[in-house]
Short mmCIF file of C-alpha atoms in Angstrom, two decimals:
data_model
loop_
_atom_site.label_atom_id
_atom_site.label_comp_id
_atom_site.label_asym_id
_atom_site.label_seq_id
_atom_site.Cartn_x
_atom_site.Cartn_y
_atom_site.Cartn_z
CA UNK A 1 0.36 -0.36 -0.23
CA UNK A 2 1.68 3.72 -1.39
CA UNK A 3 2.03 6.75 1.16
CA UNK A 4 -1.01 7.93 -1.27
CA UNK A 5 -3.40 5.11 0.06
CA UNK A 6 -2.61 5.54 3.99
CA UNK A 7 -2.93 9.11 3.83
CA UNK A 8 -6.34 9.28 2.42
CA UNK A 9 -9.60 7.86 4.70
CA UNK A 10 -11.74 4.98 3.59
CA UNK A 11 -14.84 5.12 1.70
CA UNK A 12 -18.50 4.05 0.13
CA UNK A 13 -18.30 4.57 -3.52
CA UNK A 14 -21.09 7.36 -2.99
CA UNK A 15 -20.95 7.98 -7.17
CA UNK A 16 -21.95 4.38 -7.17
CA UNK A 17 -24.86 4.23 -5.20
CA UNK A 18 -25.89 8.03 -6.32
CA UNK A 19 -25.67 6.01 -9.82
CA UNK A 20 -27.26 2.80 -8.28
CA UNK A 21 -30.53 5.26 -6.93
CA UNK A 22 -31.08 7.19 -9.96
CA UNK A 23 -31.53 3.95 -12.40
CA UNK A 24 -33.82 2.07 -9.28
CA UNK A 25 -36.11 5.73 -9.36
CA UNK A 26 -36.25 4.99 -12.96
CA UNK A 27 -36.54 1.55 -13.47
CA UNK A 28 -39.56 1.63 -10.79
CA UNK A 29 -41.31 4.67 -13.19
CA UNK A 30 -40.87 2.50 -16.62
CA UNK A 31 -42.39 -0.39 -14.15
CA UNK A 32 -45.62 1.72 -12.72
CA UNK A 33 -46.24 2.53 -16.12
CA UNK A 34 -45.65 -0.93 -18.26
CA UNK A 35 -48.43 -2.56 -15.21
CA UNK A 36 -50.74 -0.38 -16.05
CA UNK A 37 -52.20 -2.52 -18.13
CA UNK A 38 -51.16 -5.66 -17.81
CA UNK A 39 -51.90 -5.80 -13.91
CA UNK A 40 -50.56 -3.09 -10.99
CA UNK A 41 -50.56 -5.64 -8.72
CA UNK A 42 -47.24 -6.68 -10.57
CA UNK A 43 -46.01 -3.05 -9.48
CA UNK A 44 -47.08 -3.19 -5.65
CA UNK A 45 -45.51 -6.47 -5.33
CA UNK A 46 -42.37 -5.00 -7.43
CA UNK A 47 -41.67 -2.33 -3.99
CA UNK A 48 -41.85 -5.65 -1.45
CA UNK A 49 -39.04 -6.49 -3.24
CA UNK A 50 -37.19 -3.09 -4.04
CA UNK A 51 -38.16 -2.47 -0.26
CA UNK A 52 -36.21 -6.74 0.86
CA UNK A 53 -33.67 -6.10 -1.51
CA UNK A 54 -32.74 -2.83 -0.41
CA UNK A 55 -32.50 -4.19 3.70
CA UNK A 56 -30.71 -7.21 1.87
CA UNK A 57 -27.95 -4.91 -0.01
CA UNK A 58 -27.33 -2.20 3.31
CA UNK A 59 -27.11 -5.64 5.12
CA UNK A 60 -24.15 -7.25 2.40
CA UNK A 61 -22.41 -3.43 2.16
CA UNK A 62 -22.04 -4.01 6.07
CA UNK A 63 -21.35 -7.48 5.63
CA UNK A 64 -16.96 -8.09 5.62
CA UNK A 65 -17.26 -9.40 2.36
CA UNK A 66 -13.58 -11.04 2.84
CA UNK A 67 -15.60 -13.47 4.66
CA UNK A 68 -17.52 -15.08 1.46
CA UNK A 69 -14.49 -15.84 0.37
CA UNK A 70 -14.28 -18.26 3.30
CA UNK A 71 -17.87 -19.45 2.47
CA UNK A 72 -17.60 -19.53 -1.16
CA UNK A 73 -17.48 -23.31 -1.02
CA UNK A 74 -21.25 -23.42 1.12
CA UNK A 75 -22.74 -21.07 -1.01
CA UNK A 76 -22.07 -22.77 -4.55
CA UNK A 77 -22.72 -26.35 -3.44
CA UNK A 78 -26.46 -24.84 -1.75
CA UNK A 79 -26.63 -23.13 -5.35
CA UNK A 80 -26.26 -27.11 -6.98
CA UNK A 81 -28.42 -28.41 -4.75
CA UNK A 82 -31.24 -25.31 -5.80
CA UNK A 83 -29.80 -26.16 -9.47
CA UNK A 84 -30.67 -29.63 -8.62
CA UNK A 85 -34.44 -30.16 -7.17
CA UNK A 86 -35.94 -27.10 -10.15
CA UNK A 87 -34.60 -29.71 -12.36
CA UNK A 88 -36.64 -32.15 -10.34
CA UNK A 89 -40.02 -30.31 -9.07
CA UNK A 90 -39.59 -26.99 -11.03
CA UNK A 91 -42.78 -25.49 -11.89
CA UNK A 92 -43.13 -26.32 -15.97
CA UNK A 93 -43.99 -22.85 -17.66
CA UNK A 94 -43.88 -21.40 -20.94
CA UNK A 95 -41.70 -24.65 -22.21
CA UNK A 96 -38.84 -24.19 -19.14
CA UNK A 97 -39.14 -24.98 -15.71
CA UNK A 98 -36.74 -22.36 -13.94
CA UNK A 99 -38.63 -21.71 -10.41
CA UNK A 100 -40.22 -23.96 -8.08
CA UNK A 101 -42.43 -22.54 -4.89
CA UNK A 102 -41.01 -21.83 -1.19
CA UNK A 103 -43.95 -21.27 1.27
CA UNK A 104 -45.97 -19.17 -1.24
CA UNK A 105 -42.82 -17.51 -2.50
CA UNK A 106 -42.12 -18.14 -6.74
CA UNK A 107 -37.94 -18.45 -6.44
CA UNK A 108 -35.43 -19.32 -9.69
CA UNK A 109 -32.54 -20.57 -8.66
CA UNK A 110 -30.31 -19.71 -11.75
CA UNK A 111 -30.98 -16.21 -11.23
CA UNK A 112 -29.14 -16.48 -7.63
CA UNK A 113 -26.50 -18.26 -9.23
CA UNK A 114 -25.17 -16.21 -11.31
CA UNK A 115 -24.17 -13.81 -7.69
CA UNK A 116 -22.91 -17.70 -6.77
CA UNK A 117 -21.41 -18.35 -9.57
CA UNK A 118 -19.38 -14.43 -9.21
CA UNK A 119 -18.68 -14.87 -5.42
CA UNK A 120 -16.97 -18.86 -6.17
CA UNK A 121 -15.38 -17.83 -9.15
CA UNK A 122 -13.44 -14.24 -7.57
CA UNK A 123 -12.46 -16.50 -4.44
CA UNK A 124 -10.85 -19.80 -6.31
CA UNK A 125 -9.61 -17.90 -8.67
CA UNK A 126 -7.77 -15.21 -6.34
CA UNK A 127 -6.30 -18.65 -4.29
CA UNK A 128 -4.38 -19.85 -7.74
CA UNK A 129 -2.11 -16.40 -8.22
CA UNK A 130 0.36 -18.28 -10.35
CA UNK A 131 -0.91 -21.60 -11.31
CA UNK A 132 -3.53 -19.98 -12.89
CA UNK A 133 -1.16 -19.98 -16.54
CA UNK A 134 -1.25 -24.12 -16.17
CA UNK A 135 -3.94 -25.58 -18.21
CA UNK A 136 -3.20 -28.42 -15.58
CA UNK A 137 -4.62 -25.72 -12.10
CA UNK A 138 -6.05 -23.12 -14.18
CA UNK A 139 -8.11 -23.35 -17.46
CA UNK A 140 -9.05 -27.53 -16.83
CA UNK A 141 -10.48 -26.91 -13.44
CA UNK A 142 -12.77 -23.65 -14.56
CA UNK A 143 -14.03 -25.28 -17.65
CA UNK A 144 -15.50 -28.09 -15.79
CA UNK A 145 -16.58 -25.83 -12.45
CA UNK A 146 -17.74 -23.45 -15.24
CA UNK A 147 -19.45 -26.14 -17.13
CA UNK A 148 -21.58 -27.51 -14.74
CA UNK A 149 -22.77 -24.59 -13.27
CA UNK A 150 -23.49 -23.80 -16.98
CA UNK A 151 -24.75 -27.08 -17.64
CA UNK A 152 -27.43 -27.28 -14.78
CA UNK A 153 -29.30 -23.90 -15.81
CA UNK A 154 -29.21 -24.65 -19.28
CA UNK A 155 -31.48 -27.70 -19.35
CA UNK A 156 -34.21 -25.96 -17.78
CA UNK A 157 -34.03 -24.60 -20.13
CA UNK A 158 -32.54 -21.24 -19.97
CA UNK A 159 -30.01 -20.52 -22.71
CA UNK A 160 -29.85 -16.63 -21.68
CA UNK A 161 -28.54 -17.10 -18.05
CA UNK A 162 -26.17 -19.73 -18.80
CA UNK A 163 -24.64 -17.94 -21.60
CA UNK A 164 -24.48 -14.12 -18.98
CA UNK A 165 -22.57 -17.44 -15.86
CA UNK A 166 -20.20 -18.86 -19.33
CA UNK A 167 -19.50 -14.70 -20.45
CA UNK A 168 -18.98 -13.09 -16.61
CA UNK A 169 -16.89 -16.35 -15.54
CA UNK A 170 -14.47 -16.28 -19.22
CA UNK A 171 -14.19 -12.52 -18.67
CA UNK A 172 -13.37 -12.96 -15.03
CA UNK A 173 -10.83 -15.86 -15.83
CA UNK A 174 -9.16 -12.68 -17.98
CA UNK A 175 -9.49 -9.88 -15.11
CA UNK A 176 -7.54 -12.79 -13.46
CA UNK A 177 -4.62 -13.30 -15.58
CA UNK A 178 -5.69 -15.89 -17.44
CA UNK A 179 -3.24 -16.71 -20.87
CA UNK A 180 -5.86 -15.24 -23.63
CA UNK A 181 -4.60 -18.15 -26.10
CA UNK A 182 -6.86 -20.33 -23.24
CA UNK A 183 -9.50 -17.95 -23.08
CA UNK A 184 -10.14 -18.02 -26.82
CA UNK A 185 -9.59 -21.64 -26.91
CA UNK A 186 -12.48 -21.37 -24.07
CA UNK A 187 -14.32 -19.46 -26.61
CA UNK A 188 -14.11 -21.40 -28.91
CA UNK A 189 -15.41 -24.93 -27.54
CA UNK A 190 -18.14 -23.17 -25.69
CA UNK A 191 -19.08 -20.96 -28.65
CA UNK A 192 -19.26 -24.21 -30.45
CA UNK A 193 -21.25 -26.56 -27.67
CA UNK A 194 -23.69 -23.76 -26.40
CA UNK A 195 -24.34 -23.57 -30.78
CA UNK A 196 -24.76 -27.53 -30.98
CA UNK A 197 -27.07 -27.21 -27.23
CA UNK A 198 -29.24 -24.09 -28.67
CA UNK A 199 -29.98 -26.32 -32.21
CA UNK A 200 -31.30 -29.35 -30.25
CA UNK A 201 -33.98 -27.32 -28.19
CA UNK A 202 -36.72 -26.17 -30.78
CA UNK A 203 -37.83 -22.55 -29.51
CA UNK A 204 -33.64 -22.09 -29.72
CA UNK A 205 -33.42 -23.67 -32.94
CA UNK A 206 -36.72 -21.57 -34.91
CA UNK A 207 -35.29 -17.98 -33.08
CA UNK A 208 -31.94 -18.71 -35.00
CA UNK A 209 -33.42 -19.67 -38.13
CA UNK A 210 -35.28 -16.35 -38.37
CA UNK A 211 -32.48 -14.06 -36.83
CA UNK A 212 -30.63 -15.65 -39.93
CA UNK A 213 -33.64 -15.23 -42.53
CA UNK A 214 -34.33 -11.47 -40.45
CA UNK A 215 -29.88 -10.52 -41.38
CA UNK A 216 -31.54 -10.79 -45.39
CA UNK A 217 -34.98 -9.58 -44.57
CA UNK A 218 -35.56 -7.58 -41.32
CA UNK A 219 -39.38 -8.40 -41.98
CA UNK A 220 -38.69 -11.89 -41.06
CA UNK A 221 -38.37 -10.69 -37.59
CA UNK A 222 -39.98 -12.51 -34.94
CA UNK A 223 -43.63 -10.84 -33.82
CA UNK A 224 -41.89 -9.29 -30.96
CA UNK A 225 -38.46 -8.72 -31.86
CA UNK A 226 -40.70 -6.56 -34.91
CA UNK A 227 -42.98 -5.09 -32.08
CA UNK A 228 -40.15 -3.98 -29.81
CA UNK A 229 -38.11 -2.20 -32.82
CA UNK A 230 -41.82 -0.72 -33.80
CA UNK A 231 -41.92 1.02 -29.80
CA UNK A 232 -38.20 1.90 -29.86
CA UNK A 233 -39.46 3.87 -33.26
CA UNK A 234 -42.34 5.29 -32.16
CA UNK A 235 -40.46 6.92 -29.35
CA UNK A 236 -38.21 9.58 -31.65
CA UNK A 237 -36.33 12.03 -30.06
CA UNK A 238 -39.21 12.72 -26.39
CA UNK A 239 -41.18 9.94 -26.73
CA UNK A 240 -45.12 9.89 -26.78
CA UNK A 241 -45.22 10.15 -22.68
CA UNK A 242 -44.90 7.68 -19.24
CA UNK A 243 -47.95 6.26 -18.96
CA UNK A 244 -48.91 7.54 -22.42
CA UNK A 245 -47.89 4.10 -24.73
CA UNK A 246 -50.08 1.88 -26.99
CA UNK A 247 -48.00 -1.03 -27.52
CA UNK A 248 -47.69 -2.24 -24.59
CA UNK A 249 -51.36 -2.34 -23.90
CA UNK A 250 -51.39 -5.44 -25.64
CA UNK A 251 -49.26 -5.68 -28.95
CA UNK A 252 -46.16 -5.75 -26.79
CA UNK A 253 -45.52 -9.44 -25.00
CA UNK A 254 -44.68 -9.05 -21.44
CA UNK A 255 -44.08 -5.78 -21.57
CA UNK A 256 -43.66 -5.76 -17.40
CA UNK A 257 -40.51 -7.67 -18.03
CA UNK A 258 -38.38 -8.87 -20.79
CA UNK A 259 -40.02 -5.93 -22.73
CA UNK A 260 -39.59 -2.79 -20.54
CA UNK A 261 -36.90 -0.96 -23.07
CA UNK A 262 -39.11 -1.12 -25.40
CA UNK A 263 -41.43 0.17 -23.01
CA UNK A 264 -39.11 3.30 -22.36
CA UNK A 265 -37.67 3.72 -24.96
CA UNK A 266 -41.80 4.37 -26.79
CA UNK A 267 -42.03 6.90 -23.55
CA UNK A 268 -39.50 8.95 -22.67
CA UNK A 269 -38.05 8.53 -26.88
CA UNK A 270 -34.32 8.52 -26.95
CA UNK A 271 -34.27 10.95 -24.42
CA UNK A 272 -35.11 8.13 -22.01
CA UNK A 273 -33.12 5.73 -23.79
CA UNK A 274 -29.59 7.66 -23.90
CA UNK A 275 -30.76 8.44 -20.49
CA UNK A 276 -30.71 4.05 -19.25
CA UNK A 277 -27.49 3.53 -21.62
CA UNK A 278 -25.50 6.75 -19.92
CA UNK A 279 -26.61 5.69 -16.57
CA UNK A 280 -25.17 2.48 -16.94
CA UNK A 281 -22.10 2.83 -18.63
CA UNK A 282 -21.89 5.28 -15.18
CA UNK A 283 -22.18 2.28 -13.09
CA UNK A 284 -19.97 0.19 -15.21
CA UNK A 285 -17.25 2.72 -14.74
CA UNK A 286 -17.74 2.62 -10.86
CA UNK A 287 -17.83 -0.43 -10.17
CA UNK A 288 -14.80 -1.11 -12.48
CA UNK A 289 -12.60 1.40 -11.15
CA UNK A 290 -13.39 -0.13 -8.12
CA UNK A 291 -11.99 -3.34 -8.76
CA UNK A 292 -8.74 -1.87 -10.59
CA UNK A 293 -8.45 0.17 -7.35
CA UNK A 294 -8.99 -2.80 -4.75
CA UNK A 295 -5.41 -4.50 -3.89
CA UNK A 296 -7.11 -7.86 -2.38
CA UNK A 297 -7.52 -10.16 -5.16
CA UNK A 298 -10.35 -10.97 -3.77
CA UNK A 299 -12.42 -8.00 -3.89
CA UNK A 300 -10.78 -6.89 -7.22
CA UNK A 301 -12.12 -10.34 -8.91
CA UNK A 302 -15.18 -9.51 -6.62
CA UNK A 303 -15.99 -6.37 -7.56
CA UNK A 304 -15.18 -6.56 -11.74
CA UNK A 305 -17.57 -10.29 -11.53
CA UNK A 306 -20.66 -8.78 -9.87
CA UNK A 307 -20.12 -5.28 -12.39
CA UNK A 308 -19.91 -7.25 -15.27
CA UNK A 309 -23.10 -9.51 -13.96
CA UNK A 310 -25.23 -7.03 -14.08
CA UNK A 311 -23.80 -4.84 -16.68
CA UNK A 312 -23.97 -8.12 -19.53
CA UNK A 313 -27.40 -8.36 -18.42
CA UNK A 314 -28.40 -5.27 -19.40
CA UNK A 315 -26.74 -5.46 -22.85
CA UNK A 316 -27.90 -8.64 -23.44
CA UNK A 317 -31.03 -7.16 -23.04
CA UNK A 318 -30.76 -4.10 -24.81
CA UNK A 319 -29.65 -5.67 -27.08
CA UNK A 320 -32.33 -8.57 -27.50
CA UNK A 321 -34.98 -5.85 -28.05
CA UNK A 322 -33.13 -4.34 -30.37
CA UNK A 323 -32.96 -7.32 -32.87
CA UNK A 324 -28.96 -7.16 -32.71
CA UNK A 325 -28.28 -11.00 -30.83
CA UNK A 326 -30.79 -13.92 -31.68
CA UNK A 327 -34.58 -13.28 -29.33
CA UNK A 328 -33.75 -14.53 -25.45
CA UNK A 329 -35.67 -14.04 -22.22
CA UNK A 330 -33.82 -11.56 -19.87
CA UNK A 331 -34.77 -9.00 -17.96
CA UNK A 332 -33.59 -5.62 -17.36
CA UNK A 333 -31.23 -4.61 -14.04
CA UNK A 334 -33.19 -2.26 -11.79
CA UNK A 335 -35.94 -2.55 -14.55
CA UNK A 336 -38.05 -5.59 -15.02
CA UNK A 337 -40.40 -7.07 -12.94
CA UNK A 338 -39.31 -9.94 -10.37
CA UNK A 339 -38.22 -10.71 -7.23
CA UNK A 340 -35.32 -13.35 -7.43
CA UNK A 341 -33.66 -10.80 -10.20
CA UNK A 342 -34.41 -7.82 -7.57
CA UNK A 343 -33.01 -9.01 -4.81
CA UNK A 344 -29.88 -10.52 -6.75
CA UNK A 345 -29.39 -7.19 -9.07
CA UNK A 346 -29.15 -5.04 -5.38
CA UNK A 347 -27.70 -7.87 -2.87
CA UNK A 348 -24.96 -7.45 -5.74
CA UNK A 349 -24.81 -3.81 -5.78
CA UNK A 350 -24.26 -4.52 -1.88
CA UNK A 351 -21.27 -6.06 -2.26
CA UNK A 352 -19.57 -4.09 -4.88
CA UNK A 353 -20.05 -1.03 -2.53
CA UNK A 354 -18.95 -3.09 -0.35
CA UNK A 355 -15.60 -3.60 -1.39
CA UNK A 356 -15.67 -0.26 -2.00
CA UNK A 357 -15.62 0.63 1.45
CA UNK A 358 -11.92 -0.97 2.07
CA UNK A 359 -10.34 1.43 -0.57
CA UNK A 360 -9.15 5.33 -0.80
CA UNK A 361 -11.57 8.06 -1.28
CA UNK A 362 -11.54 9.20 -4.67
CA UNK A 363 -12.29 12.79 -6.00
CA UNK A 364 -16.05 12.01 -6.96
CA UNK A 365 -16.40 10.93 -3.08
CA UNK A 366 -14.84 13.64 -1.85
CA UNK A 367 -16.78 16.41 -3.90
CA UNK A 368 -20.47 14.85 -3.04
CA UNK A 369 -19.43 14.88 0.61
CA UNK A 370 -18.20 18.27 0.22
CA UNK A 371 -21.47 18.81 -1.18
CA UNK A 372 -23.78 16.87 1.75
CA UNK A 373 -21.81 19.60 3.57
CA UNK A 374 -22.49 22.39 2.42
CA UNK A 375 -26.67 21.81 2.02
CA UNK A 376 -26.41 21.03 5.48
CA UNK A 377 -24.51 24.26 6.66
CA UNK A 378 -26.24 26.50 4.71
CA UNK A 379 -29.95 24.43 5.40
CA UNK A 380 -28.80 25.45 9.50
CA UNK A 381 -28.25 28.51 8.42
CA UNK A 382 -31.52 29.36 7.38
CA UNK A 383 -33.69 27.79 10.30
CA UNK A 384 -31.31 30.13 12.48
CA UNK A 385 -32.69 33.01 10.06
CA UNK A 386 -36.76 31.96 10.34
CA UNK A 387 -36.29 31.51 14.03
CA UNK A 388 -36.01 27.41 13.94
CA UNK A 389 -33.31 27.47 16.27
CA UNK A 390 -34.88 28.38 19.61
CA UNK A 391 -37.68 25.52 19.44
#
């Protein structure tokens, strides 16, 4: 640790917290609009999940993240058990078996597996050190670990979550110092395996065929993709107004979950879309900066993994909704309805903020702290002038 680091106080990343609050607030506003013509009960239920998620975020923020390294094995073991349980006793829905009920609450182990995988892989990679460059101790066991997790999720089937797990894991391997050639081979083998698996599933094969056909003829896009692009085009620059979107009233499938980005585009236009992209970009910047500034290997990998998990989830949803990749049902973090998704996202943010507390205070944190103190001073002075101080 340098002298400069020693002289700087340790502090939570204030700008990341503000960015999270902005994403969550905008997400609740747009979800309210999206559920007006579906069922407003979804929004009320989401408020409960947000409240629970915020509690989890605060708990994770102040929980010593270093203990997660010791708990990584039990966490991934429980996750594997839950992934097996959902395959055996899960509730079939739309051709997939991704959830089961506990005390009347629907639980999606595949979603929780994303955060559990980040924690376990961060701990595993941090323990390898220079051995990571050796295929026998690095790539080979890493591929087995990640392959088992992705395989169990893909069997549900949930190819979008499986792809996010694989992509997050590989990027963490690269960040940890993995050999680029090994990573390239992993991408080649993993991509081929994923393509073959997708081809064996009827609905996935149809989506791939439609996507390839649409590259030559845009009219061959799937109904869902066409409606999403129509909503985005309808919004123009400024949008039709929050709550005034037409396509969510029965023309756009799943407006409160998979397609909420299209609702944002129609009702807030290019300005709203740019705001969403800007907030996620700022979230990524702060998250990756935390990872780079953290001297503890496990903490750095954990911060990188959580940031990648959330950002890749958002990126995949946006690419799907704009027709740039084959259609896949995936949530937009902070925006889409879903208790499991919200809990995992906010808990992940809490872990990220917890890691940030162990690093030196940055310039933005100092600016926000100073602004807060100035505002409090002005408020105090105003109170004294108006006579409140005397009561």
